[in-house]
Amino acid sequence: MGRFFRFLLGQLGDFLLGIALTLLLFLFVEGGLRIAGYGDSAAIPPPRHLTAGFDPSTHIFEPDPEHPGGWRSTYSHDRSGEIVVPPRTSTRRVLLFGGSNTAGFPERVLEQALTAQGPQEYEVVNLGRAGYGSGRVAILFREALELLDPDLVIVYSGHNEFVEKSFAMDLEQAWSNPLIAKLAEWLERSLTGRLLRQWVQEREPSVAEYTRLQDWEAEYKKFADLPWEGTEKVWDAYEENLDYMADLAEQRGVPMLLCTPVWNRLSPPRVAVAPKELDDQEIELAERQHRRAKKLYPEPFRALLPQHDKDRVHIFDWGGPRRRLLEGRVQDPLPGLLPSSGWLSGRDPEFPMNQEWEPKVRAWYENLAWLRSPRSPAEEESLTRAVRLLGEALQHRPDDAHLHYELALARYALGERKLASEFAEAASLDHAPRKAVPLSNERVRRVAARHGGVQLFDSDRRFAEACPEGLVGWEWMVDHCHISHGAARALLEDMADEVLALLKEKQ
Amino acid sequence: MRRVFRFLRRHPLVWIVPVLVYGVLLIYLLTKLAHAPQDAFIYRI
């Protein structure tokens, strides 16, 4: 027994010596890299936050060593994408929060519109980040409010609730083991870890390098079976996050402008799931009528109802990185567009230059032009029959977003124009939209109404009022949720008066 | 040198542990890190 115990003790000693050697080797390489000047070198990628903004304890901003008193973000995967916030001066500071729409907002437009009123100077800091839903916006919001000391905050968030949830699910799956996650986080913070990680990434394609949309089909199918209770939970969390931000702003006495995000009415819904309590026979009857209706759709109509994401028009189909494509101007007029009225009248949507468009962009607009053109007798007959069948299908499945949308679109193709509420209903029934919908925008309005320090800026309603037929569509949008550069410019200019009024009230 | 080898032969854990850590854990972690889900990737939006 004594011998065995001595043997075990010896093995433990060896094991500990092995661990010590491992650490020594690691420290040796780490120290060597630092001495060689790799500590601040661009040759090694900066550390990523593996929790990617979901961890409330993560610090997003760090003091900017180049501008004492200023801050810089530490979020991006590349240094060029970081946000640098200058030291606080007497200049009034406005912070913008949201997802990729906000990130693409030309914040200088708002800055200039505010400063033009004189004599006060303004700075607008754009903290919008692509892919951010209200969950992470709220975490960023709390820290920014504390560190950056804004005079006013603007929140334009609501398109990414399911996008963010999907990313959270991916992260949960990847880092489900807390020990592995801790070790990886630690490794990611070391120079050695990042250098080796870069080396691995250069040698085999990582997720980031999959460049074909087909590789991402699974991304869009994640919520294919999501019951309505799941959808409601996501919208509940959205409202809670907005409330949380409104509370924080009120506590600090910072006025908040809460916007309803603008969504595209003529972009089909994504997910329809039959309620559990629904009879199988009812589902089958609805499906049968739906199939029969589909067979009657004329080709351009069918093309406006893409079955796969690769057939939808996305912001990246307009070419190039977003910042660059925002600077372009379309050279040939796009077909199928109607003039807007009121505050949008005569404005240029500033679509990106068309040299880099995917062919499907122009094809999409051509189909849109077909939709708005007069029907041939044959088309009229088949669409009229389709409308009847879709109506019958809806009797069995009144919850189905696709049926509602297709019925509204078919009636539109037949010349009906007052269909805004039908398109709105279709969008609100979507179980996993990748855009704001009337249901979520109602929640925004509710949050604003609940908080005295929050002013609602109903961007979506403003657009709907000025858009042809009350339908915000492809005149001002480049996909299901992204507004065009000209639309963003118009929105920020429109917002300036409201911002000034709120700041005056604060004084 | 011979003494070092003799030591390592008698105490295999001293070298097995670093080999396992670097050979298995590090490669596993690095592969995981390299393939970590991407946030701002365009197709997600």
XYZ file of C-alpha atoms in Angstrom:
552
model
C 0.000 0.000 0.000
C 2.798 2.337 1.014
C 4.664 1.604 -2.214
C 1.612 2.254 -4.320
C 0.982 5.523 -2.507
C 4.602 6.547 -3.113
C 4.190 5.663 -6.800
C 1.054 7.824 -7.052
C 2.807 10.701 -5.355
C 5.672 10.376 -7.811
C 3.272 10.426 -10.752
C 1.571 13.508 -9.357
C 4.934 15.207 -9.068
C 5.676 14.300 -12.705
C 2.299 15.578 -13.777
C 2.803 18.892 -12.023
C 6.268 19.191 -13.527
C 4.695 18.553 -16.937
C 2.159 21.304 -16.338
C 4.926 23.654 -15.209
C 6.912 22.868 -18.353
C 3.819 23.527 -20.495
C 3.260 26.895 -18.890
C 6.933 27.748 -19.090
C 6.959 26.997 -22.787
C 3.842 29.095 -23.304
C 5.267 32.013 -21.311
C 8.528 31.703 -23.207
C 6.748 32.057 -26.586
C 4.392 34.760 -25.280
C 7.279 36.782 -23.802
C 9.323 36.301 -26.951
C 6.483 37.689 -29.096
C 6.107 40.695 -26.811
C 9.843 41.418 -26.760
C 9.873 41.113 -30.551
C 7.280 43.911 -30.630
C 4.228 41.897 -31.654
C 2.210 43.253 -28.716
C 0.776 46.108 -30.746
C 1.510 44.797 -34.181
C -1.147 44.589 -36.864
C 0.345 41.187 -37.779
C -1.635 39.650 -34.936
C -5.403 40.104 -34.950
C -6.865 41.858 -31.888
C -8.627 39.685 -29.333
C -12.252 38.888 -29.997
C -14.866 38.727 -27.302
C -16.110 35.172 -27.594
C -19.388 36.206 -25.999
C -19.656 38.784 -28.803
C -21.425 41.416 -26.758
C -23.933 39.132 -25.038
C -22.083 39.139 -21.724
C -23.256 42.145 -19.695
C -19.989 42.178 -17.759
C -17.901 42.712 -20.897
C -16.380 46.150 -21.261
C -16.791 47.414 -24.771
C -14.961 50.706 -24.434
C -11.413 51.264 -23.284
C -9.550 54.558 -22.843
C -8.072 55.693 -26.143
C -4.307 55.907 -25.605
C -3.944 58.295 -28.556
C -6.525 60.787 -27.261
C -6.432 61.089 -23.463
C -9.978 61.433 -22.164
C -11.364 59.746 -25.282
C -12.618 56.198 -25.707
C -12.401 53.493 -28.282
C -14.447 50.371 -28.752
C -12.917 46.918 -28.622
C -15.602 45.013 -30.457
C -14.549 44.557 -34.048
C -12.614 41.709 -35.476
C -10.399 44.233 -37.215
C -8.921 47.436 -35.875
C -10.267 49.601 -38.698
C -13.839 48.872 -37.610
C -13.475 50.319 -34.112
C -15.363 53.384 -32.977
C -13.222 56.222 -31.663
C -15.013 58.683 -29.401
C -13.157 61.957 -28.821
C -12.763 63.474 -25.336
C -15.872 65.229 -24.027
C -16.005 68.977 -24.737
C -18.775 71.594 -24.715
C -19.943 70.199 -28.052
C -23.314 68.512 -27.595
C -23.107 64.774 -28.001
C -25.740 62.579 -29.633
C -25.346 58.784 -29.656
C -26.953 56.541 -32.284
C -27.780 52.925 -31.380
C -29.035 50.033 -33.479
C -28.097 47.344 -35.987
C -26.744 47.456 -39.524
C -29.196 50.130 -40.679
C -27.927 52.449 -37.973
C -24.312 51.475 -38.676
C -24.895 52.603 -42.267
C -26.545 55.904 -41.311
C -24.530 58.892 -42.562
C -24.246 60.407 -39.073
C -22.538 63.523 -40.458
C -25.840 64.425 -42.124
C -27.510 64.680 -38.718
C -24.494 66.452 -37.253
C -24.569 69.060 -40.017
C -28.338 69.491 -39.833
C -28.056 70.156 -36.084
C -25.008 72.391 -36.236
C -26.549 74.420 -39.092
C -29.138 75.726 -36.605
C -26.220 77.342 -34.660
C -24.718 78.585 -32.451
C -24.239 75.290 -30.568
C -21.977 72.613 -32.040
C -22.982 68.943 -32.156
C -21.233 65.646 -32.569
C -23.082 62.493 -33.531
C -21.406 59.214 -32.580
C -22.712 56.223 -34.496
C -22.681 53.124 -32.266
C -24.788 51.054 -34.655
C -23.383 47.587 -35.238
C -24.346 45.104 -37.920
C -26.267 42.128 -36.549
C -27.031 43.747 -33.190
C -30.501 43.199 -31.837
C -31.981 44.944 -28.847
C -30.296 42.520 -26.419
C -26.791 43.592 -27.231
C -27.787 47.161 -28.032
C -29.028 47.385 -24.427
C -25.690 46.169 -23.050
C -23.787 48.608 -25.234
C -26.275 51.325 -24.305
C -25.649 50.953 -20.573
C -21.894 51.272 -20.886
C -22.023 54.082 -23.453
C -24.434 56.076 -21.335
C -22.070 55.823 -18.405
C -18.775 56.472 -20.169
C -19.605 58.722 -23.086
C -21.923 61.105 -21.238
C -24.335 61.905 -24.098
C -26.793 64.818 -24.244
C -29.262 62.726 -26.217
C -29.600 59.153 -27.413
C -31.343 57.799 -30.497
C -32.364 54.140 -30.696
C -33.288 52.593 -34.059
C -33.467 48.887 -33.299
C -35.901 46.098 -34.134
C -34.882 44.391 -37.365
C -32.431 41.987 -35.789
C -34.323 40.254 -33.016
C -34.280 36.888 -34.777
C -30.884 37.542 -36.360
C -29.406 38.096 -32.919
C -31.216 35.117 -31.453
C -29.841 32.929 -34.192
C -26.310 34.117 -33.455
C -26.824 33.512 -29.737
C -27.907 29.953 -30.567
C -24.734 29.432 -32.609
C -22.594 30.739 -29.764
C -24.369 28.564 -27.233
C -23.731 25.536 -29.386
C -20.088 26.382 -30.022
C -19.235 27.197 -26.396
C -21.609 24.900 -24.549
C -18.800 23.567 -22.333
C -17.912 26.359 -19.872
C -14.401 24.988 -19.238
C -13.582 24.896 -22.958
C -15.088 28.375 -23.331
C -12.939 29.709 -20.484
C -9.771 28.146 -21.918
C -10.569 29.457 -25.393
C -11.236 32.954 -24.038
C -7.912 32.834 -22.222
C -6.132 31.582 -25.337
C -7.791 34.285 -27.431
C -6.411 36.921 -25.103
C -2.837 35.660 -25.562
C -0.660 36.699 -28.482
C 0.322 33.086 -29.072
C -3.319 32.034 -29.267
C -4.263 34.749 -31.739
C -1.183 34.190 -33.863
C -1.918 30.477 -34.062
C -5.641 31.087 -34.617
C -4.789 33.338 -37.551
C -2.477 30.676 -38.898
C -5.249 28.068 -38.728
C -7.764 30.447 -40.318
C -5.440 31.135 -43.215
C -5.118 27.439 -43.936
C -8.711 26.274 -43.893
C -11.900 28.055 -44.698
C -13.613 29.310 -41.595
C -17.294 30.148 -41.406
C -16.442 33.748 -42.246
C -15.019 32.673 -45.555
C -18.069 30.878 -46.889
C -19.067 33.315 -49.546
C -21.987 31.541 -51.173
C -25.459 32.195 -49.896
C -26.302 28.518 -50.431
C -23.925 27.686 -47.566
C -26.117 29.775 -45.321
C -29.488 28.227 -46.111
C -29.395 26.514 -42.698
C -29.200 29.941 -41.081
C -32.616 30.815 -42.417
C -34.136 27.480 -41.506
C -33.340 27.658 -37.796
C -36.772 28.945 -36.909
C -38.694 26.888 -39.454
C -40.625 25.133 -36.655
C -40.863 27.959 -34.157
C -44.311 27.979 -32.555
C -46.060 31.311 -32.040
C -45.293 31.250 -28.285
C -41.590 31.299 -29.215
C -42.125 34.292 -31.473
C -43.977 36.135 -28.736
C -41.148 35.459 -26.311
C -38.713 37.143 -28.698
C -40.962 40.197 -29.027
C -41.466 40.284 -25.244
C -37.699 40.337 -24.757
C -37.489 43.108 -27.355
C -39.965 45.238 -25.451
C -38.156 44.535 -22.164
C -34.858 45.632 -23.671
C -36.371 48.862 -24.968
C -37.923 49.476 -21.536
C -34.577 48.838 -19.894
C -32.866 51.413 -22.120
C -35.649 53.927 -21.583
C -35.333 53.448 -17.795
C -31.575 53.964 -17.907
C -31.904 57.118 -20.014
C -34.572 58.482 -17.674
C -32.469 57.756 -14.607
C -29.592 59.732 -16.050
C -31.823 62.497 -17.339
C -30.765 61.913 -20.937
C -33.564 62.464 -23.473
C -34.154 59.513 -25.760
C -35.558 59.440 -29.253
C -37.016 56.004 -29.852
C -37.597 55.141 -33.511
C -39.837 52.597 -35.174
C -37.652 50.862 -37.773
C -38.872 51.099 -41.358
C -39.740 47.718 -42.900
C -40.363 46.612 -46.468
C -44.021 45.746 -47.159
C -43.227 44.077 -50.476
C -40.771 41.553 -49.071
C -42.408 38.167 -48.378
C -42.658 36.767 -44.856
C -40.363 33.935 -43.817
C -41.898 31.461 -41.415
C -45.430 30.161 -40.993
C -45.993 27.300 -38.555
C -49.370 25.697 -38.017
C -50.614 25.953 -34.426
C -50.439 22.648 -32.521
C -54.152 22.635 -31.789
C -55.032 22.900 -35.481
C -56.580 19.812 -37.006
C -54.384 17.955 -39.531
C -57.263 17.860 -41.954
C -57.569 21.659 -41.863
C -53.850 21.974 -42.579
C -54.110 19.539 -45.473
C -57.093 21.403 -46.939
C -55.251 24.718 -46.730
C -52.147 23.219 -48.308
C -54.153 21.723 -51.136
C -55.791 25.047 -52.023
C -52.438 26.776 -51.695
C -50.782 24.322 -54.101
C -53.591 24.821 -56.595
C -53.248 28.599 -56.330
C -49.495 28.430 -56.839
C -49.955 26.557 -60.106
C -51.940 29.527 -61.402
C -49.335 32.185 -60.627
C -47.867 33.889 -63.715
C -44.058 33.624 -63.880
C -43.188 37.217 -62.774
C -45.580 36.813 -59.841
C -43.930 33.548 -58.824
C -40.515 35.254 -58.965
C -41.726 37.807 -56.422
C -42.295 34.934 -53.966
C -38.817 33.427 -53.623
C -38.709 29.954 -52.094
C -35.034 30.120 -51.111
C -32.965 32.881 -49.616
C -30.606 32.828 -52.541
C -33.492 34.073 -54.686
C -34.322 37.007 -52.419
C -32.704 40.392 -52.938
C -30.368 41.142 -50.035
C -28.352 44.229 -49.313
C -25.164 42.461 -50.428
C -26.652 41.786 -53.867
C -26.190 45.488 -54.584
C -22.432 44.888 -54.452
C -19.400 45.799 -52.380
C -19.030 46.576 -48.704
C -21.928 48.607 -47.320
C -19.948 51.776 -46.607
C -18.675 51.844 -50.179
C -21.923 51.007 -51.866
C -23.654 53.715 -49.894
C -21.572 56.299 -51.667
C -22.760 55.408 -55.153
C -25.616 56.536 -57.321
C -27.705 54.430 -59.642
C -27.004 55.199 -63.278
C -30.050 53.777 -65.044
C -33.490 54.356 -63.599
C -34.961 51.241 -62.012
C -38.262 50.018 -63.414
C -41.363 49.568 -61.313
C -40.875 52.484 -58.946
C -43.589 54.953 -58.034
C -43.078 58.554 -56.904
C -43.400 59.393 -53.218
C -45.174 62.394 -51.781
C -44.926 64.785 -48.826
C -41.578 65.043 -47.096
C -40.094 62.368 -49.398
C -41.298 64.034 -52.550
C -38.560 64.697 -55.109
C -35.870 63.069 -52.960
C -33.323 60.692 -54.439
C -33.189 57.199 -52.860
C -29.500 57.192 -53.848
C -29.319 53.557 -54.825
C -25.784 52.252 -55.141
C -24.059 52.223 -58.515
C -25.212 49.393 -60.675
C -21.903 48.025 -61.980
C -21.697 45.565 -59.133
C -25.300 44.472 -58.820
C -26.203 40.827 -58.965
C -28.414 40.234 -62.022
C -31.312 39.343 -59.733
C -31.587 42.962 -58.525
C -32.692 44.298 -61.904
C -34.789 41.182 -62.508
C -36.554 41.831 -59.207
C -37.397 45.397 -60.191
C -38.596 44.236 -63.588
C -40.990 41.840 -61.872
C -42.109 44.676 -59.640
C -42.819 46.761 -62.749
C -44.856 43.841 -64.119
C -46.820 43.729 -60.863
C -47.871 47.333 -61.337
C -48.647 47.069 -65.042
C -52.108 46.165 -66.481
C -52.936 42.435 -66.593
C -53.566 40.470 -69.763
C -56.949 38.671 -69.840
C -55.232 35.301 -69.234
C -53.246 36.644 -66.284
C -56.342 38.250 -64.882
C -58.264 35.015 -65.075
C -55.608 32.879 -63.422
C -54.911 35.432 -60.681
C -58.619 35.824 -59.971
C -58.894 32.068 -59.530
C -55.767 32.120 -57.343
C -57.317 34.818 -55.153
C -60.382 32.656 -54.649
C -58.280 29.594 -53.751
C -56.076 31.579 -51.365
C -59.189 32.944 -49.681
C -60.444 29.380 -49.218
C -57.067 28.270 -47.880
C -57.169 31.098 -45.348
C -60.475 29.825 -44.022
C -58.563 26.743 -42.864
C -55.305 28.485 -41.903
C -56.047 32.087 -40.867
C -52.673 32.205 -39.083
C -50.544 31.579 -42.196
C -48.337 34.572 -43.067
C -47.543 33.258 -46.553
C -51.199 32.868 -47.495
C -51.985 36.391 -46.319
C -49.039 37.827 -48.204
C -49.742 35.973 -51.438
C -53.402 36.961 -51.310
C -52.508 40.633 -50.800
C -49.944 40.482 -53.610
C -52.381 38.763 -55.981
C -55.035 41.376 -55.276
C -52.383 44.054 -55.851
C -51.455 42.441 -59.185
C -55.130 42.618 -60.114
C -55.134 46.369 -59.604
C -56.324 46.789 -56.004
C -54.315 49.422 -54.185
C -55.556 49.932 -50.647
C -53.823 46.879 -49.237
C -51.470 48.323 -46.611
C -53.284 46.631 -43.725
C -53.303 43.253 -45.526
C -49.524 43.413 -46.029
C -49.162 44.515 -42.418
C -51.158 41.527 -41.179
C -49.051 39.131 -43.263
C -45.835 40.575 -41.793
C -47.102 40.465 -38.217
C -48.029 36.780 -38.557
C -44.462 35.857 -39.560
C -43.020 33.575 -36.879
C -39.406 34.674 -37.426
C -39.124 37.878 -39.446
C -35.701 39.348 -40.120
C -37.174 42.795 -40.026
C -39.348 44.905 -37.775
C -43.060 44.259 -38.304
C -46.216 46.191 -37.292
C -46.485 44.035 -34.181
C -42.997 44.962 -32.995
C -43.410 48.615 -33.939
C -46.547 48.698 -31.809
C -44.377 47.630 -28.910
C -41.961 50.495 -29.648
C -44.875 52.922 -29.497
C -46.021 51.383 -26.208
C -42.570 51.761 -24.639
C -42.380 55.403 -25.725
C -45.835 56.070 -24.296
C -44.828 54.525 -20.946
C -41.775 56.732 -20.432
C -41.954 60.460 -19.937
C -38.320 60.964 -20.918
C -38.721 59.124 -24.198
C -39.917 60.761 -27.386
C -41.267 58.507 -30.114
C -39.966 59.085 -33.609
C -42.298 57.071 -35.788
C -40.016 56.687 -38.805
C -42.036 53.790 -40.183
C -45.291 55.747 -40.096
C -43.556 58.806 -41.622
C -42.349 56.681 -44.511
C -45.705 54.934 -44.920
C -47.497 58.278 -45.124
C -45.207 59.511 -47.879
C -44.904 56.276 -49.851
C -47.096 55.397 -52.806
C -50.248 53.550 -51.697
C -49.034 53.629 -48.086
C -46.686 50.773 -48.915
C -43.061 51.278 -47.988
C -41.367 49.138 -50.592
C -38.489 48.958 -52.979
C -38.641 52.701 -53.727
C -36.701 53.370 -50.509
C -35.428 49.972 -49.450
C -32.665 47.744 -50.769
C -33.941 44.557 -49.103
C -36.406 43.405 -46.451
C -35.054 45.744 -43.755
C -32.321 48.045 -45.043
C -33.284 51.507 -46.187
C -31.353 53.044 -49.057
C -28.727 55.695 -48.485
C -31.063 58.440 -49.695
C -33.759 57.186 -47.332
C -31.314 57.257 -44.411
C -30.254 60.784 -45.333
C -33.896 61.902 -45.508
C -34.633 60.195 -42.194
C -31.755 61.883 -40.356
C -32.608 65.299 -41.783
C -36.209 64.763 -40.786
C -35.097 63.769 -37.303
C -32.961 66.863 -36.690
C -35.868 69.129 -35.654
C -37.085 66.573 -33.150
C -33.583 66.222 -31.691
C -33.229 69.994 -31.327
C -36.635 70.298 -29.671
C -35.730 67.572 -27.165
C -32.399 69.184 -26.352
C -34.068 72.546 -25.863
C -36.544 70.947 -23.460
C -33.653 69.461 -21.501
C -32.133 72.948 -20.998
C 21.833 14.780 -22.671
C 21.730 11.067 -21.903
C 20.720 11.910 -18.324
C 17.880 14.050 -19.590
C 16.595 11.235 -21.782
C 16.896 8.774 -18.931
C 14.922 11.137 -16.720
C 12.206 11.532 -19.340
C 12.021 7.762 -19.811
C 11.560 7.227 -16.118
C 9.100 10.082 -15.754
C 6.927 9.905 -18.876
C 4.218 12.235 -17.490
C 6.702 15.107 -17.573
C 6.610 15.068 -21.389
C 3.231 13.421 -21.997
C 1.424 16.296 -20.283
C 2.911 19.087 -22.480
C 2.467 16.937 -25.595
C -1.186 16.326 -24.724
C -1.836 19.969 -23.873
C -0.214 21.307 -27.013
C -1.086 18.455 -29.279
C -4.704 17.896 -28.391
C -6.148 20.728 -26.322
C -4.442 23.541 -28.199
C -5.307 22.203 -31.635
C -8.887 21.567 -30.535
C -9.228 25.044 -29.069
C -7.603 26.728 -32.043
C -9.853 24.942 -34.496
C -12.850 25.958 -32.405
C -11.642 29.540 -32.259
C -10.981 29.659 -35.975
C -14.491 28.395 -36.635
C -16.202 30.436 -33.943
C -19.587 31.760 -35.111
C -19.288 35.102 -36.838
C -21.483 37.977 -35.866
C -21.509 40.721 -38.433
C -21.321 38.313 -41.317
C -23.515 39.581 -44.122
C -25.618 36.464 -44.703
C -26.769 36.483 -41.136
C -28.450 39.860 -41.500
